mmCIF file of N, CA and C in Angstrom:
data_model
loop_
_atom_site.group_PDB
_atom_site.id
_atom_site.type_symbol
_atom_site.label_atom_id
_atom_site.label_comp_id
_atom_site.label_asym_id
_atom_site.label_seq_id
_atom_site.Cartn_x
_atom_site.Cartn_y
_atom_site.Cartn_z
ATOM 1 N N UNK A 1 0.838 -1.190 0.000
ATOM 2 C CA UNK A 1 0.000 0.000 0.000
ATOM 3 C C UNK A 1 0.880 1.250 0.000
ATOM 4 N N UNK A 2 0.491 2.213 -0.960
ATOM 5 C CA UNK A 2 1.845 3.415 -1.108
ATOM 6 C C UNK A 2 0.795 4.721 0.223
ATOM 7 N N UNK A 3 1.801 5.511 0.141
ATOM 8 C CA UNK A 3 1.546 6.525 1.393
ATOM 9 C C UNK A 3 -0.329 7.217 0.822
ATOM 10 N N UNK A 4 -0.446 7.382 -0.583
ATOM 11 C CA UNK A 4 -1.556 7.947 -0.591
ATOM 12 C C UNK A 4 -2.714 6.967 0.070
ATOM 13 N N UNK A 5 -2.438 5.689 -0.375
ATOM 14 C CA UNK A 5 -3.870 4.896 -0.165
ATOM 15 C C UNK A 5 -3.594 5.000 1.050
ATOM 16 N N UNK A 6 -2.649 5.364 2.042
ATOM 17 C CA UNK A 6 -2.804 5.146 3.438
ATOM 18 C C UNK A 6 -3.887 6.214 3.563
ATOM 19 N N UNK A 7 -3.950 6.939 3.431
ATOM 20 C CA UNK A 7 -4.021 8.644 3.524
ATOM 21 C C UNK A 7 -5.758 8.519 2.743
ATOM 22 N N UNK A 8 -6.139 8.096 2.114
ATOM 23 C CA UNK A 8 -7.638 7.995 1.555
ATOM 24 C C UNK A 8 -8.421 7.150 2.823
ATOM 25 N N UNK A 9 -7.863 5.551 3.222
ATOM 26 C CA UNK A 9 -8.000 5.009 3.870
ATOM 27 C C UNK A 9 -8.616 5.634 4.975
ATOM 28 N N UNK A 10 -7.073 6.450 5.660
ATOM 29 C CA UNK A 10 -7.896 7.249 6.900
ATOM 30 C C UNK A 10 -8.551 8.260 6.943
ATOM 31 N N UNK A 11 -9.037 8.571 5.689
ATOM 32 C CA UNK A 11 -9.753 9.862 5.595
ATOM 33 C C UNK A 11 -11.137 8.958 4.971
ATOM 34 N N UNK A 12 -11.321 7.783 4.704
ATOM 35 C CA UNK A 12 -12.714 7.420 4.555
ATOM 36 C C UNK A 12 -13.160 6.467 5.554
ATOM 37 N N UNK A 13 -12.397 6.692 6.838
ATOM 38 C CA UNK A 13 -12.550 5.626 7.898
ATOM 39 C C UNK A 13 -12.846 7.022 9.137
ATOM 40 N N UNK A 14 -12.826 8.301 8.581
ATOM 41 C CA UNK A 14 -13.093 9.050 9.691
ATOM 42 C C UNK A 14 -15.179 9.105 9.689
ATOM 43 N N UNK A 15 -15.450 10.104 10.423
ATOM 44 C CA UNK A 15 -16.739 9.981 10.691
ATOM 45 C C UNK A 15 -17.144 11.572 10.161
ATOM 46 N N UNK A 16 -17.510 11.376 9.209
ATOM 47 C CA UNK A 16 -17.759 12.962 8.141
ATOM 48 C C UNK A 16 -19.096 13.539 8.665
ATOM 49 N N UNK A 17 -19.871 12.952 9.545
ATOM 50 C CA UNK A 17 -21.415 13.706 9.798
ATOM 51 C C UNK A 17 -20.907 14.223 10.911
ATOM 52 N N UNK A 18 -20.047 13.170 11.732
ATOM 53 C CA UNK A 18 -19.739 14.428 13.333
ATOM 54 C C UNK A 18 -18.510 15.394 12.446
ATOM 55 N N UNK A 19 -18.328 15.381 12.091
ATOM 56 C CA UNK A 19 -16.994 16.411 11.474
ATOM 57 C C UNK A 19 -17.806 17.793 11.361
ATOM 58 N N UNK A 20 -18.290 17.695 9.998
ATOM 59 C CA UNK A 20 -19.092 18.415 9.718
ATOM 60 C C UNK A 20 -20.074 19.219 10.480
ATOM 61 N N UNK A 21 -20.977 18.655 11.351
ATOM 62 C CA UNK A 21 -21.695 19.297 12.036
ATOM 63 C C UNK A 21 -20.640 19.429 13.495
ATOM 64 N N UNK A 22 -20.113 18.870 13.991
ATOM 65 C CA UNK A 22 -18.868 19.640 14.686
ATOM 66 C C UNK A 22 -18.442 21.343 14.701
ATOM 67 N N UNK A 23 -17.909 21.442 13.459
ATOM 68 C CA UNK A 23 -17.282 22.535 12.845
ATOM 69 C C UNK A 23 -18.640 23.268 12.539
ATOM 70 N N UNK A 24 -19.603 23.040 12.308
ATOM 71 C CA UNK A 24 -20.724 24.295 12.146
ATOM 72 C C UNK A 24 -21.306 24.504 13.663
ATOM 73 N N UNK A 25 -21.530 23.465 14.518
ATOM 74 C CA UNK A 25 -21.948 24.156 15.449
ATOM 75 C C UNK A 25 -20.660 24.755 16.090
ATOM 76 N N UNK A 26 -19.779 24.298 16.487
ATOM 77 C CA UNK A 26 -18.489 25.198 16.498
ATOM 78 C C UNK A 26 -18.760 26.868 16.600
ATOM 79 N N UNK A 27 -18.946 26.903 14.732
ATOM 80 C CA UNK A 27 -18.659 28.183 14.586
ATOM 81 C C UNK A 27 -20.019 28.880 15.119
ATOM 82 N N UNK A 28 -21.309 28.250 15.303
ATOM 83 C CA UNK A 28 -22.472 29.128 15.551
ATOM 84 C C UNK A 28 -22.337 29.363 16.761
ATOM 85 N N UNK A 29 -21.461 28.718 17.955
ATOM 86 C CA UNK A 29 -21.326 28.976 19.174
ATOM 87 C C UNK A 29 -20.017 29.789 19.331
ATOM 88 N N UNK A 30 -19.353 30.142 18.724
ATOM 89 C CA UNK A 30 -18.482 31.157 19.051
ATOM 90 C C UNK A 30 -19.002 32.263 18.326
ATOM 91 N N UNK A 31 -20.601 32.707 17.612
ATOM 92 C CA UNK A 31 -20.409 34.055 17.389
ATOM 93 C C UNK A 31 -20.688 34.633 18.045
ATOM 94 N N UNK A 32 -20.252 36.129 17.891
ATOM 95 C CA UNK A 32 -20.511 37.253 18.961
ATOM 96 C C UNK A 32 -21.671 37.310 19.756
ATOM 97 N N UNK A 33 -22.629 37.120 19.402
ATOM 98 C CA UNK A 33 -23.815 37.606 19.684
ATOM 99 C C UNK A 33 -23.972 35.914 20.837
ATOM 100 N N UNK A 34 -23.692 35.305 20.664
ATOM 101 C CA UNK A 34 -23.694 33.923 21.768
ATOM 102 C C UNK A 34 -22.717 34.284 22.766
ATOM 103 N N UNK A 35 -21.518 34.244 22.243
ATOM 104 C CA UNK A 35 -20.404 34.400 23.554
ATOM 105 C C UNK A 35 -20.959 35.613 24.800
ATOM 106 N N UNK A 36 -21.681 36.906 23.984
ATOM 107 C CA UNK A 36 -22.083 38.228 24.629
ATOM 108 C C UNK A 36 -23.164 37.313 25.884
ATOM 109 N N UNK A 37 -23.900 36.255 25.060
ATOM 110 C CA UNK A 37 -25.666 36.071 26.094
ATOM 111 C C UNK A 37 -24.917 35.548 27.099
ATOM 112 N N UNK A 38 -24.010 34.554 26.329
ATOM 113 C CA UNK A 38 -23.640 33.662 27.665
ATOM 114 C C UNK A 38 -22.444 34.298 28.830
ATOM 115 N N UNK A 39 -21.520 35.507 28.272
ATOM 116 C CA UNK A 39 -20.885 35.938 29.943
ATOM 117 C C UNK A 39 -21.744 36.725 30.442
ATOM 118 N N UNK A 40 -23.019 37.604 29.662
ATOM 119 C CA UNK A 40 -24.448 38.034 30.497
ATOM 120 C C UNK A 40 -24.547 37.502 31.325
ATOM 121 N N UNK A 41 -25.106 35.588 31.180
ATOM 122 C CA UNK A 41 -25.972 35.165 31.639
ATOM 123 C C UNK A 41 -24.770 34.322 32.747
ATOM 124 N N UNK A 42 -23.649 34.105 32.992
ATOM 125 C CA UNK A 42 -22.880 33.295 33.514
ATOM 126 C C UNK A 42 -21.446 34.122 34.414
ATOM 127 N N UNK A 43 -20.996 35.381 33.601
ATOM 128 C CA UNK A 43 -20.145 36.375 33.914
ATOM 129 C C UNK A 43 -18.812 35.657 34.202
ATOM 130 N N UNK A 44 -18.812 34.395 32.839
ATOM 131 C CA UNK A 44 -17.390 33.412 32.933
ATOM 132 C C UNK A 44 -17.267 33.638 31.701
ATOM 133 N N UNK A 45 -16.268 33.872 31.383
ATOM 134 C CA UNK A 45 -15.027 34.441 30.080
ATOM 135 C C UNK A 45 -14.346 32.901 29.837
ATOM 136 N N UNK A 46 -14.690 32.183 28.940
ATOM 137 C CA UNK A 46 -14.027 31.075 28.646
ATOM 138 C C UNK A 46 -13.280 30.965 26.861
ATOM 139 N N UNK A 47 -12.488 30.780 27.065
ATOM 140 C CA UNK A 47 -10.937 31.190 25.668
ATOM 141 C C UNK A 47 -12.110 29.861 24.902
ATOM 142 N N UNK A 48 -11.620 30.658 23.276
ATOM 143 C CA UNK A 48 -12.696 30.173 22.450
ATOM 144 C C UNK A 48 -12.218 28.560 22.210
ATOM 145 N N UNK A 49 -11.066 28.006 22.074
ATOM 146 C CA UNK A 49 -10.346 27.118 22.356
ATOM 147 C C UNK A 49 -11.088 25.624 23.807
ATOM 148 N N UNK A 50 -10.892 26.475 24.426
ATOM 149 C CA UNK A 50 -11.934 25.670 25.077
ATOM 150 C C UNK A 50 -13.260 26.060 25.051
ATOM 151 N N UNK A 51 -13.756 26.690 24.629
ATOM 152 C CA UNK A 51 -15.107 26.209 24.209
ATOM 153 C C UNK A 51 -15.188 25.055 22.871
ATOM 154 N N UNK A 52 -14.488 25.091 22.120
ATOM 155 C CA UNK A 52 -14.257 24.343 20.847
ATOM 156 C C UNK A 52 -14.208 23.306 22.019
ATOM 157 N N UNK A 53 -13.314 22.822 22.523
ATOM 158 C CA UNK A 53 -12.881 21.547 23.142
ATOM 159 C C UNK A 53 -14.414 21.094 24.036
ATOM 160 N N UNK A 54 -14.900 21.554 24.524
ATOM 161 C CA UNK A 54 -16.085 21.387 25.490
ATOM 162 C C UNK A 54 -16.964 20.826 24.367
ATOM 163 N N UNK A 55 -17.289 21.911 23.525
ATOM 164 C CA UNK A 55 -18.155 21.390 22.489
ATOM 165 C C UNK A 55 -18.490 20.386 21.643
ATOM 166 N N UNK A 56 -16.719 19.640 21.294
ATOM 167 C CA UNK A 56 -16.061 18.292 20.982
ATOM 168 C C UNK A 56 -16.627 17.397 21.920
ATOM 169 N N UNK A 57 -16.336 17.435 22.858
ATOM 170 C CA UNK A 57 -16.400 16.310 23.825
ATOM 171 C C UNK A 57 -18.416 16.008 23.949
ATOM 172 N N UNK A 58 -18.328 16.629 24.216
ATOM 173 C CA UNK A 58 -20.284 17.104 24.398
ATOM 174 C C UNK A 58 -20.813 16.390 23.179
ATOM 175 N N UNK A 59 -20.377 16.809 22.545
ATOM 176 C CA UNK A 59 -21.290 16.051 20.722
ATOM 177 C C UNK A 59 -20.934 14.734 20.606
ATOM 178 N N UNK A 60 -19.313 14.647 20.850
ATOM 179 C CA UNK A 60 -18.769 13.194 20.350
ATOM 180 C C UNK A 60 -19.683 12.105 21.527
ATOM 181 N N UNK A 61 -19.577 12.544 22.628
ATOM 182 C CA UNK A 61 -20.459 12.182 23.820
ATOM 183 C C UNK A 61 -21.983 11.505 23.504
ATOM 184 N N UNK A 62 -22.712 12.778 22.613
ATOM 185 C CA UNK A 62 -23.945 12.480 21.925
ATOM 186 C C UNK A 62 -24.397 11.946 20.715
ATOM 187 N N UNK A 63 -23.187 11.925 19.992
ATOM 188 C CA UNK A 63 -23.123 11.360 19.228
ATOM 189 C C UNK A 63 -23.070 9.844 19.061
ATOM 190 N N UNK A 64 -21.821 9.062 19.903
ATOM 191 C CA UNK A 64 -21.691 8.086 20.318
ATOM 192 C C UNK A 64 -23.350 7.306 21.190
ATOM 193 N N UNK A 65 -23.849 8.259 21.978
ATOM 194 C CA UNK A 65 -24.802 7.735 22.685
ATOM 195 C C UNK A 65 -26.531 7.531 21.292
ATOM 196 N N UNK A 66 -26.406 8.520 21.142
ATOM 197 C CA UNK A 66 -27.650 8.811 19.770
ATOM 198 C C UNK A 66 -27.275 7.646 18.513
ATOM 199 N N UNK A 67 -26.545 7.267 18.403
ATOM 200 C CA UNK A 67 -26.297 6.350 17.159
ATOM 201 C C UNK A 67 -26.218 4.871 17.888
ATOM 202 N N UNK A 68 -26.112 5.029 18.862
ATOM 203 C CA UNK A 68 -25.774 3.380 19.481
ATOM 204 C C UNK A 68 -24.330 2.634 19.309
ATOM 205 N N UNK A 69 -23.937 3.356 19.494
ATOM 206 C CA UNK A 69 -21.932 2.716 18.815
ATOM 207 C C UNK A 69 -21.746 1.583 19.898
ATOM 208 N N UNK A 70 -20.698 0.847 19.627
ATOM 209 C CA UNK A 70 -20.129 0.391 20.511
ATOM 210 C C UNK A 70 -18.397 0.500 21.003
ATOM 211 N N UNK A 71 -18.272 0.140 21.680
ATOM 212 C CA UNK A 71 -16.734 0.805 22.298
ATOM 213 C C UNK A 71 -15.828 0.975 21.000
ATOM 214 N N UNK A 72 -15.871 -0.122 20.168
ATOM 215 C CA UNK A 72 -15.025 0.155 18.909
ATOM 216 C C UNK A 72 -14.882 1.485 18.146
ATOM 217 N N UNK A 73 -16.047 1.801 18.069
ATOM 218 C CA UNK A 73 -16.065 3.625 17.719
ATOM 219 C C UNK A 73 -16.003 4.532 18.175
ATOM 220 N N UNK A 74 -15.429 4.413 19.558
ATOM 221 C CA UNK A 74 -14.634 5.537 20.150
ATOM 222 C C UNK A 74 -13.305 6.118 19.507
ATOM 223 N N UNK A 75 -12.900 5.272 19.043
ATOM 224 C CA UNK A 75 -11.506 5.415 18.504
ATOM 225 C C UNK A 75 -12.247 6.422 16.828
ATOM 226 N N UNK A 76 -12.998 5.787 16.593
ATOM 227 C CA UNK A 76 -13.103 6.524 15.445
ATOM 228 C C UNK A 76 -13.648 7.964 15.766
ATOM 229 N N UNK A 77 -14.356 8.298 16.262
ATOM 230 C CA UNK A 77 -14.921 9.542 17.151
ATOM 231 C C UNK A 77 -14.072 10.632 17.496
ATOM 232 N N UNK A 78 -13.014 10.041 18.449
ATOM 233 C CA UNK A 78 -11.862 10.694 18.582
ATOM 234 C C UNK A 78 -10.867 11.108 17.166
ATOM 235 N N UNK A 79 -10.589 10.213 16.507
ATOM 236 C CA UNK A 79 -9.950 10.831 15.345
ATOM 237 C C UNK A 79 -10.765 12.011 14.551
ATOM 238 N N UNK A 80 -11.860 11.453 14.212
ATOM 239 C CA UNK A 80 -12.958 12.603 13.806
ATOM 240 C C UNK A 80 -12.383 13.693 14.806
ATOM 241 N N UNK A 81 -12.805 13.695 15.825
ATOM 242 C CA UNK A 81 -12.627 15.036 16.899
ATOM 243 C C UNK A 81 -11.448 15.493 16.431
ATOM 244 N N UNK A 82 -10.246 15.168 16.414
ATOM 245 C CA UNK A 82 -8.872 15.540 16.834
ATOM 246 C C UNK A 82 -9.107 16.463 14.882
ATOM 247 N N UNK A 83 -9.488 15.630 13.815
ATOM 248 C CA UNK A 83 -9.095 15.659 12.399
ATOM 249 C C UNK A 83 -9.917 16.918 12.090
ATOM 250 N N UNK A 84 -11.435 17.598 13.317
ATOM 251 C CA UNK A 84 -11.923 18.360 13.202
ATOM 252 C C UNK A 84 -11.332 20.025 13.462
ATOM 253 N N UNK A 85 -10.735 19.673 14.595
ATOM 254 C CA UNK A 85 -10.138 20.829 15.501
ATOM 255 C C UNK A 85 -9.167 21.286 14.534
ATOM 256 N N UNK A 86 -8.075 20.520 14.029
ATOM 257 C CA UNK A 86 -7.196 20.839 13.253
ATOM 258 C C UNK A 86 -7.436 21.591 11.896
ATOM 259 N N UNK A 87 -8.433 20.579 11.198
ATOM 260 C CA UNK A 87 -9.057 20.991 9.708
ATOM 261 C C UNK A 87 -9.989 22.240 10.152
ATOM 262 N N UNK A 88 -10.316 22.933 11.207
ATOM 263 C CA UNK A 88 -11.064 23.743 11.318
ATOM 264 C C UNK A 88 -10.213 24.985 11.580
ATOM 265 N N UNK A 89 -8.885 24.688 12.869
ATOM 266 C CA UNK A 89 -8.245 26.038 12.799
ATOM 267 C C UNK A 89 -7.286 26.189 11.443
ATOM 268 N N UNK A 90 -7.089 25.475 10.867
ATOM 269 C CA UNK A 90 -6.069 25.597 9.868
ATOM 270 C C UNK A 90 -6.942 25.953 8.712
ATOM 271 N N UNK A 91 -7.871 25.588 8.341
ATOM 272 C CA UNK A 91 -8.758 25.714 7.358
ATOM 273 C C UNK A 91 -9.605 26.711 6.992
ATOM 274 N N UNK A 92 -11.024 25.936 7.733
ATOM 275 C CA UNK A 92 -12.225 26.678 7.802
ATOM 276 C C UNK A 92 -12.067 28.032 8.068
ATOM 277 N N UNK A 93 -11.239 28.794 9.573
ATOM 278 C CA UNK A 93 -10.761 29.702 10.282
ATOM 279 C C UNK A 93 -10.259 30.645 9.039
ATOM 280 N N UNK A 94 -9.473 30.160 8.665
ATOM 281 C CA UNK A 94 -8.849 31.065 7.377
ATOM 282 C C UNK A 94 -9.441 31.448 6.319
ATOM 283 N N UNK A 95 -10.296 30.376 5.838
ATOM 284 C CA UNK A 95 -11.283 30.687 4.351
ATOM 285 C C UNK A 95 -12.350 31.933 4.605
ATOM 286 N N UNK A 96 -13.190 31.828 6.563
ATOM 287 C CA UNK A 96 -13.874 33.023 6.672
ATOM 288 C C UNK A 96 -13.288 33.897 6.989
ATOM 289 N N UNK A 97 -11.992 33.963 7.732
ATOM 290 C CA UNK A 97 -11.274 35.222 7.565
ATOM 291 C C UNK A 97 -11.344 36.113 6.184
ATOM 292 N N UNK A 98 -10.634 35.215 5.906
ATOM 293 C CA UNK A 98 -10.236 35.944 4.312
ATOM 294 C C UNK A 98 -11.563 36.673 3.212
ATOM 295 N N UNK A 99 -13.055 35.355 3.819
ATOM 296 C CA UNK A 99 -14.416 36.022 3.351
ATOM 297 C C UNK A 99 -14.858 36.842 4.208
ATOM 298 N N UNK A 100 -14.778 37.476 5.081
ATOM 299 C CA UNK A 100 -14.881 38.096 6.484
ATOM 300 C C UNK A 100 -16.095 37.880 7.219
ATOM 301 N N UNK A 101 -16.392 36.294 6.809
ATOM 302 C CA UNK A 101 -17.150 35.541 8.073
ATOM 303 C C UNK A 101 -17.123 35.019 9.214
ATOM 304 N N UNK A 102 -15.908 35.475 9.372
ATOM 305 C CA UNK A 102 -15.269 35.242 11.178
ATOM 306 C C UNK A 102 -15.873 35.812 12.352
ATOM 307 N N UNK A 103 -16.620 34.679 12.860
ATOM 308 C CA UNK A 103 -17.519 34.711 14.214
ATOM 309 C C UNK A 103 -16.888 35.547 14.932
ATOM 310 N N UNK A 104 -15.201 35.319 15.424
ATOM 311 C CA UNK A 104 -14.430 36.341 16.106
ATOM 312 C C UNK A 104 -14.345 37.665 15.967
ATOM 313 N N UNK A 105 -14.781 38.575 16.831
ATOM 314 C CA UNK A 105 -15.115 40.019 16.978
ATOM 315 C C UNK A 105 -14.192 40.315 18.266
ATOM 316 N N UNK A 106 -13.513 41.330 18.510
ATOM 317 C CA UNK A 106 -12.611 42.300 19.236
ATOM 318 C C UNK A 106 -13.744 43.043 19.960
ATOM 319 N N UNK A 107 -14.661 42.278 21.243
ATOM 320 C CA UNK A 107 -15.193 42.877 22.325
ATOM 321 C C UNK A 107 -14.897 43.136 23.489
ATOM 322 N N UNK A 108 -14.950 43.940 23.671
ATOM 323 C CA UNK A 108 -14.495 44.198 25.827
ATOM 324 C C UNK A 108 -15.035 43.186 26.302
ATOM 325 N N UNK A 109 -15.836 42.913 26.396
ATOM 326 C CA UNK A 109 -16.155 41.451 27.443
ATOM 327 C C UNK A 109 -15.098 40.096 26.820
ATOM 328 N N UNK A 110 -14.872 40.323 25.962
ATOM 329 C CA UNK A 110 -13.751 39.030 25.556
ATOM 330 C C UNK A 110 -12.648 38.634 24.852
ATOM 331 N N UNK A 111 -11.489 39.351 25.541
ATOM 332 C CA UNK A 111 -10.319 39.723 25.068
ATOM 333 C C UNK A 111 -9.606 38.337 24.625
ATOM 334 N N UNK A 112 -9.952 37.192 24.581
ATOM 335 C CA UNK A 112 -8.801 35.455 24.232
ATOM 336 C C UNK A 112 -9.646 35.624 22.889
ATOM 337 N N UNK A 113 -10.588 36.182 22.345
ATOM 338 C CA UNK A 113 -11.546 35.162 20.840
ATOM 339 C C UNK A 113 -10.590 35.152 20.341
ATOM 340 N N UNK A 114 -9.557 35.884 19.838
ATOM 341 C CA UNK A 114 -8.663 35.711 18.417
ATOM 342 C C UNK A 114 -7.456 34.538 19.300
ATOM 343 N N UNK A 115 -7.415 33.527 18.460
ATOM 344 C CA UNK A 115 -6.198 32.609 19.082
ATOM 345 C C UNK A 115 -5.480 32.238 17.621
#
């Protein structure tokens, strides 16, 4: 097997529905107008980073439970997770920058959004 088929392999052995909806709710929970309700409603400043990470865990959590998996697809879950975070700051992050759809806004209540 040469390095590409490795490389298709693990990219059609990841889990593309949690990916995907991962990275969109992601971004609908870090926009401005959410981060603002929630230190309103909580007056806790949490770095957008870990909210990404909270949010991971929470879905993969529900995800795993809502589909009925069994222990074997944890492993796949987690790669999804890990293949999300990455493909999202390296990626996604940049494409709405550059379209200037970046949830991240420069507010006084939350000086960590830009990481």
């Amino acid at each position: 097997m040469t390095s590409i088929e490795y490389l298709f392999d693990y990219l059609l052995g990841l889990d593309w529905g949690y990916i995907i909806t991962f990275i969109l709710i992601s971004h609908l929970v870090n926009q401005t107008k959410i981060t603002t309700w929630f230190y309103k409603m909580t007056k806790v400043k949490i770095r957008t980073r870990y909210r990404v990470l909270f949010i991971g865990i929470g879905y993969g959590i529900l995800v795993y439970l809502l589909r009925g998996y069994d222990i074997s697809k944890i492993e796949c879950l987690f790669q999804s997770f890990v293949f999300a975070m990455v493909f999202h700051k390296l990626v996604v992050e940049r494409l709405f920058a550059v379209l200037k759809l970046n949830p991240i806004e420069h507010t006084s209540y939350d000086d960590y959004s830009e990481e």
